[in-house]
PDB file of C-alpha atoms in Angstrom:
ATOM      1  CA  UNK X   1      76.037  93.960 103.723  1.00 50.00           C
ATOM      2  CA  UNK X   2      77.660  93.976 107.164  1.00 48.00           C
ATOM      3  CA  UNK X   3      80.118  96.790 108.073  1.00 48.00           C
ATOM      4  CA  UNK X   4      82.893  94.282 107.621  1.00 51.00           C
ATOM      5  CA  UNK X   5      81.826  93.947 103.908  1.00 63.00           C
ATOM      6  CA  UNK X   6      82.056  97.664 103.289  1.00 67.00           C
ATOM      7  CA  UNK X   7      85.125  99.686 102.505  1.00 74.00           C
ATOM      8  CA  UNK X   8      83.641 102.947 103.900  1.00 64.00           C
ATOM      9  CA  UNK X   9      81.550 102.531 106.980  1.00 60.00           C
ATOM     10  CA  UNK X  10      80.140 106.092 106.762  1.00 58.00           C
ATOM     11  CA  UNK X  11      77.803 104.816 104.198  1.00 58.00           C
ATOM     12  CA  UNK X  12      76.407 101.944 105.961  1.00 64.00           C
ATOM     13  CA  UNK X  13      73.291 103.970 106.970  1.00 69.00           C
ATOM     14  CA  UNK X  14      72.602 104.979 103.426  1.00 69.00           C
ATOM     15  CA  UNK X  15      73.034 101.435 102.174  1.00 69.00           C
ATOM     16  CA  UNK X  16      70.692 100.207 104.866  1.00 75.00           C
ATOM     17  CA  UNK X  17      68.131 102.912 103.978  1.00 76.00           C
ATOM     18  CA  UNK X  18      68.297 101.977 100.293  1.00 74.00           C
ATOM     19  CA  UNK X  19      67.760  98.358 101.039  1.00 77.00           C
ATOM     20  CA  UNK X  20      64.909  99.118 103.398  1.00 81.00           C
ATOM     21  CA  UNK X  21      63.082 101.274 100.809  1.00 81.00           C
ATOM     22  CA  UNK X  22      63.491  98.452  98.234  1.00 80.00           C
ATOM     23  CA  UNK X  23      61.785  96.129 100.680  1.00 86.00           C
ATOM     24  CA  UNK X  24      58.829  98.385 101.168  1.00 89.00           C
ATOM     25  CA  UNK X  25      59.896 100.516 104.212  1.00 88.00           C
ATOM     26  CA  UNK X  26      59.976 104.248 104.421  1.00 86.00           C
ATOM     27  CA  UNK X  27      62.582 106.604 105.367  1.00 80.00           C
ATOM     28  CA  UNK X  28      61.559 109.922 107.090  1.00 81.00           C
ATOM     29  CA  UNK X  29      63.178 113.294 106.838  1.00 77.00           C
ATOM     30  CA  UNK X  30      63.354 114.892 110.219  1.00 83.00           C
ATOM     31  CA  UNK X  31      63.647 118.715 109.661  1.00 84.00           C
ATOM     32  CA  UNK X  32      64.366 119.486 113.201  1.00 87.00           C
ATOM     33  CA  UNK X  33      67.216 117.005 113.467  1.00 84.00           C
ATOM     34  CA  UNK X  34      70.811 118.474 113.910  1.00 83.00           C
ATOM     35  CA  UNK X  35      74.025 116.765 113.190  1.00 77.00           C
ATOM     36  CA  UNK X  36      77.301 118.397 113.855  1.00 76.00           C
ATOM     37  CA  UNK X  37      80.051 116.602 111.806  1.00 72.00           C
ATOM     38  CA  UNK X  38      83.562 117.962 111.292  1.00 77.00           C
ATOM     39  CA  UNK X  39      86.983 116.733 110.460  1.00 80.00           C
ATOM     40  CA  UNK X  40      90.329 118.359 110.346  1.00 87.00           C
ATOM     41  CA  UNK X  41      92.019 116.003 107.887  1.00 92.00           C
ATOM     42  CA  UNK X  42      95.249 116.747 106.061  1.00 95.00           C
ATOM     43  CA  UNK X  43      95.204 116.680 102.228  1.00 96.00           C
ATOM     44  CA  UNK X  44      96.478 113.185 102.109  1.00 97.00           C
ATOM     45  CA  UNK X  45      93.938 111.914 104.648  1.00 96.00           C
ATOM     46  CA  UNK X  46      91.235 113.520 102.624  1.00 95.00           C
ATOM     47  CA  UNK X  47      92.730 111.724  99.446  1.00 97.00           C
ATOM     48  CA  UNK X  48      92.595 108.290 101.194  1.00 96.00           C
ATOM     49  CA  UNK X  49      89.059 108.872 102.605  1.00 93.00           C
ATOM     50  CA  UNK X  50      87.740 109.955  99.294  1.00 93.00           C
ATOM     51  CA  UNK X  51      89.391 107.138  97.441  1.00 96.00           C
ATOM     52  CA  UNK X  52      87.339 104.796  99.732  1.00 93.00           C
ATOM     53  CA  UNK X  53      84.202 106.880  99.101  1.00 90.00           C
ATOM     54  CA  UNK X  54      84.604 106.517  95.352  1.00 92.00           C
ATOM     55  CA  UNK X  55      85.277 102.761  95.726  1.00 93.00           C
ATOM     56  CA  UNK X  56      81.969 102.531  97.796  1.00 88.00           C
ATOM     57  CA  UNK X  57      79.977 104.484  95.226  1.00 87.00           C
ATOM     58  CA  UNK X  58      81.486 102.259  92.343  1.00 91.00           C
ATOM     59  CA  UNK X  59      80.521  99.098  94.149  1.00 89.00           C
ATOM     60  CA  UNK X  60      76.933 100.287  94.928  1.00 84.00           C
ATOM     61  CA  UNK X  61      75.532 101.831  91.719  1.00 85.00           C
ATOM     62  CA  UNK X  62      72.026 100.832  92.821  1.00 80.00           C
ATOM     63  CA  UNK X  63      72.234 103.387  95.626  1.00 77.00           C
ATOM     64  CA  UNK X  64      74.337 106.132  94.175  1.00 75.00           C
ATOM     65  CA  UNK X  65      73.090 106.203  90.477  1.00 76.00           C
ATOM     66  CA  UNK X  66      71.864 109.650  89.570  1.00 74.00           C
ATOM     67  CA  UNK X  67      73.744 111.329  92.440  1.00 71.00           C
ATOM     68  CA  UNK X  68      76.414 113.700  91.304  1.00 75.00           C
ATOM     69  CA  UNK X  69      78.965 113.953  93.991  1.00 78.00           C
ATOM     70  CA  UNK X  70      81.184 116.053  91.697  1.00 82.00           C
ATOM     71  CA  UNK X  71      78.638 118.824  91.288  1.00 83.00           C
ATOM     72  CA  UNK X  72      77.856 118.708  94.985  1.00 83.00           C
ATOM     73  CA  UNK X  73      81.544 119.011  95.767  1.00 86.00           C
ATOM     74  CA  UNK X  74      82.242 121.828  93.424  1.00 90.00           C
ATOM     75  CA  UNK X  75      79.176 123.737  94.805  1.00 91.00           C
ATOM     76  CA  UNK X  76      80.519 123.271  98.328  1.00 91.00           C
ATOM     77  CA  UNK X  77      84.001 124.598  97.320  1.00 94.00           C
ATOM     78  CA  UNK X  78      82.593 127.619  95.670  1.00 95.00           C
ATOM     79  CA  UNK X  79      80.370 128.461  98.681  1.00 96.00           C
ATOM     80  CA  UNK X  80      83.224 127.915 101.165  1.00 95.00           C
ATOM     81  CA  UNK X  81      85.657 130.039  99.133  1.00 96.00           C
ATOM     82  CA  UNK X  82      83.070 132.776  98.902  1.00 97.00           C
ATOM     83  CA  UNK X  83      82.620 132.629 102.647  1.00 96.00           C
ATOM     84  CA  UNK X  84      86.265 132.664 103.339  1.00 97.00           C
ATOM     85  CA  UNK X  85      86.739 135.649 101.086  1.00 97.00           C
ATOM     86  CA  UNK X  86      83.852 137.584 102.692  1.00 97.00           C
ATOM     87  CA  UNK X  87      85.026 136.978 106.171  1.00 97.00           C
ATOM     88  CA  UNK X  88      88.606 137.989 105.520  1.00 97.00           C
ATOM     89  CA  UNK X  89      90.170 134.512 105.520  1.00 96.00           C
ATOM     90  CA  UNK X  90      91.495 134.851 102.086  1.00 95.00           C
ATOM     91  CA  UNK X  91      94.651 132.803 102.636  1.00 94.00           C
ATOM     92  CA  UNK X  92      92.585 129.809 103.731  1.00 95.00           C
ATOM     93  CA  UNK X  93      91.300 129.615 100.149  1.00 97.00           C
ATOM     94  CA  UNK X  94      94.671 128.081  99.209  1.00 96.00           C
ATOM     95  CA  UNK X  95      94.242 125.291 101.741  1.00 95.00           C
ATOM     96  CA  UNK X  96      90.702 124.816 100.542  1.00 95.00           C
ATOM     97  CA  UNK X  97      91.812 124.437  96.898  1.00 96.00           C
ATOM     98  CA  UNK X  98      94.621 121.991  97.970  1.00 97.00           C
ATOM     99  CA  UNK X  99      92.372 119.764 100.170  1.00 96.00           C
ATOM    100  CA  UNK X 100      89.597 119.876  97.684  1.00 96.00           C
ATOM    101  CA  UNK X 101      91.951 118.745  94.967  1.00 96.00           C
ATOM    102  CA  UNK X 102      93.184 115.856  97.093  1.00 97.00           C
ATOM    103  CA  UNK X 103      89.461 114.887  97.720  1.00 95.00           C
ATOM    104  CA  UNK X 104      88.659 115.023  93.929  1.00 96.00           C
ATOM    105  CA  UNK X 105      91.803 113.026  92.867  1.00 97.00           C
ATOM    106  CA  UNK X 106      91.152 110.358  95.524  1.00 97.00           C
ATOM    107  CA  UNK X 107      87.474 110.236  94.598  1.00 95.00           C
ATOM    108  CA  UNK X 108      88.079 109.836  90.874  1.00 96.00           C
ATOM    109  CA  UNK X 109      90.616 107.142  91.416  1.00 98.00           C
ATOM    110  CA  UNK X 110      88.273 105.318  93.770  1.00 96.00           C
ATOM    111  CA  UNK X 111      85.510 105.382  91.272  1.00 95.00           C
ATOM    112  CA  UNK X 112      87.872 103.750  88.773  1.00 97.00           C
ATOM    113  CA  UNK X 113      89.710 101.445  91.179  1.00 97.00           C
ATOM    114  CA  UNK X 114      89.017  98.367  89.024  1.00 97.00           C
ATOM    115  CA  UNK X 115      91.507  99.813  86.485  1.00 98.00           C
ATOM    116  CA  UNK X 116      94.254 100.228  89.020  1.00 98.00           C
ATOM    117  CA  UNK X 117      96.944  97.763  89.973  1.00 97.00           C
ATOM    118  CA  UNK X 118      96.471  96.289  93.460  1.00 95.00           C
ATOM    119  CA  UNK X 119      99.574  97.890  94.675  1.00 96.00           C
ATOM    120  CA  UNK X 120      98.154 101.227  93.817  1.00 97.00           C
ATOM    121  CA  UNK X 121      94.823 100.555  95.361  1.00 97.00           C
ATOM    122  CA  UNK X 122      96.617  99.583  98.585  1.00 96.00           C
ATOM    123  CA  UNK X 123      98.500 102.841  98.667  1.00 97.00           C
ATOM    124  CA  UNK X 124      95.260 104.871  97.957  1.00 97.00           C
ATOM    125  CA  UNK X 125      93.010 103.287 100.443  1.00 96.00           C
ATOM    126  CA  UNK X 126      92.603 104.197 104.145  1.00 93.00           C
ATOM    127  CA  UNK X 127      91.244 100.626 104.812  1.00 90.00           C
ATOM    128  CA  UNK X 128      93.970  98.182 103.710  1.00 91.00           C
ATOM    129  CA  UNK X 129      92.301  95.296 105.600  1.00 89.00           C
ATOM    130  CA  UNK X 130      89.247  95.520 103.233  1.00 89.00           C
ATOM    131  CA  UNK X 131      91.472  94.443 100.332  1.00 91.00           C
ATOM    132  CA  UNK X 132      93.089  91.477 102.114  1.00 84.00           C
ATOM    133  CA  UNK X 133      90.340  88.994 100.912  1.00 67.00           C
TER     134      UNK X 133
END
């Protein structure tokens, strides 16, 4: 797949790696590598982004089978809430719950995009051009 064929370009590296492994290549884990990745999205931006993430996972079960995004997400929310509580940022837990809810709803709708009317899909996605084929 080329990036133009994908709804969610953040997964192009994962899809490439999965294809490479199937063709006999290896992917190495580099313990010393550091990646700093951060976004300050609103709840609705998270919703749209995670809708596309859910679509991507639904379209590529060969890559994402056996991966539980829901349990990883729940674990992250719990750890973040605990950290916010311990560091005295208790009111930020409300924002965490709101944005996490937006992420979850968007993701679940994306995983089930085939059951949705096209108009709804176009409202949910952050990549309207992808659907114009």
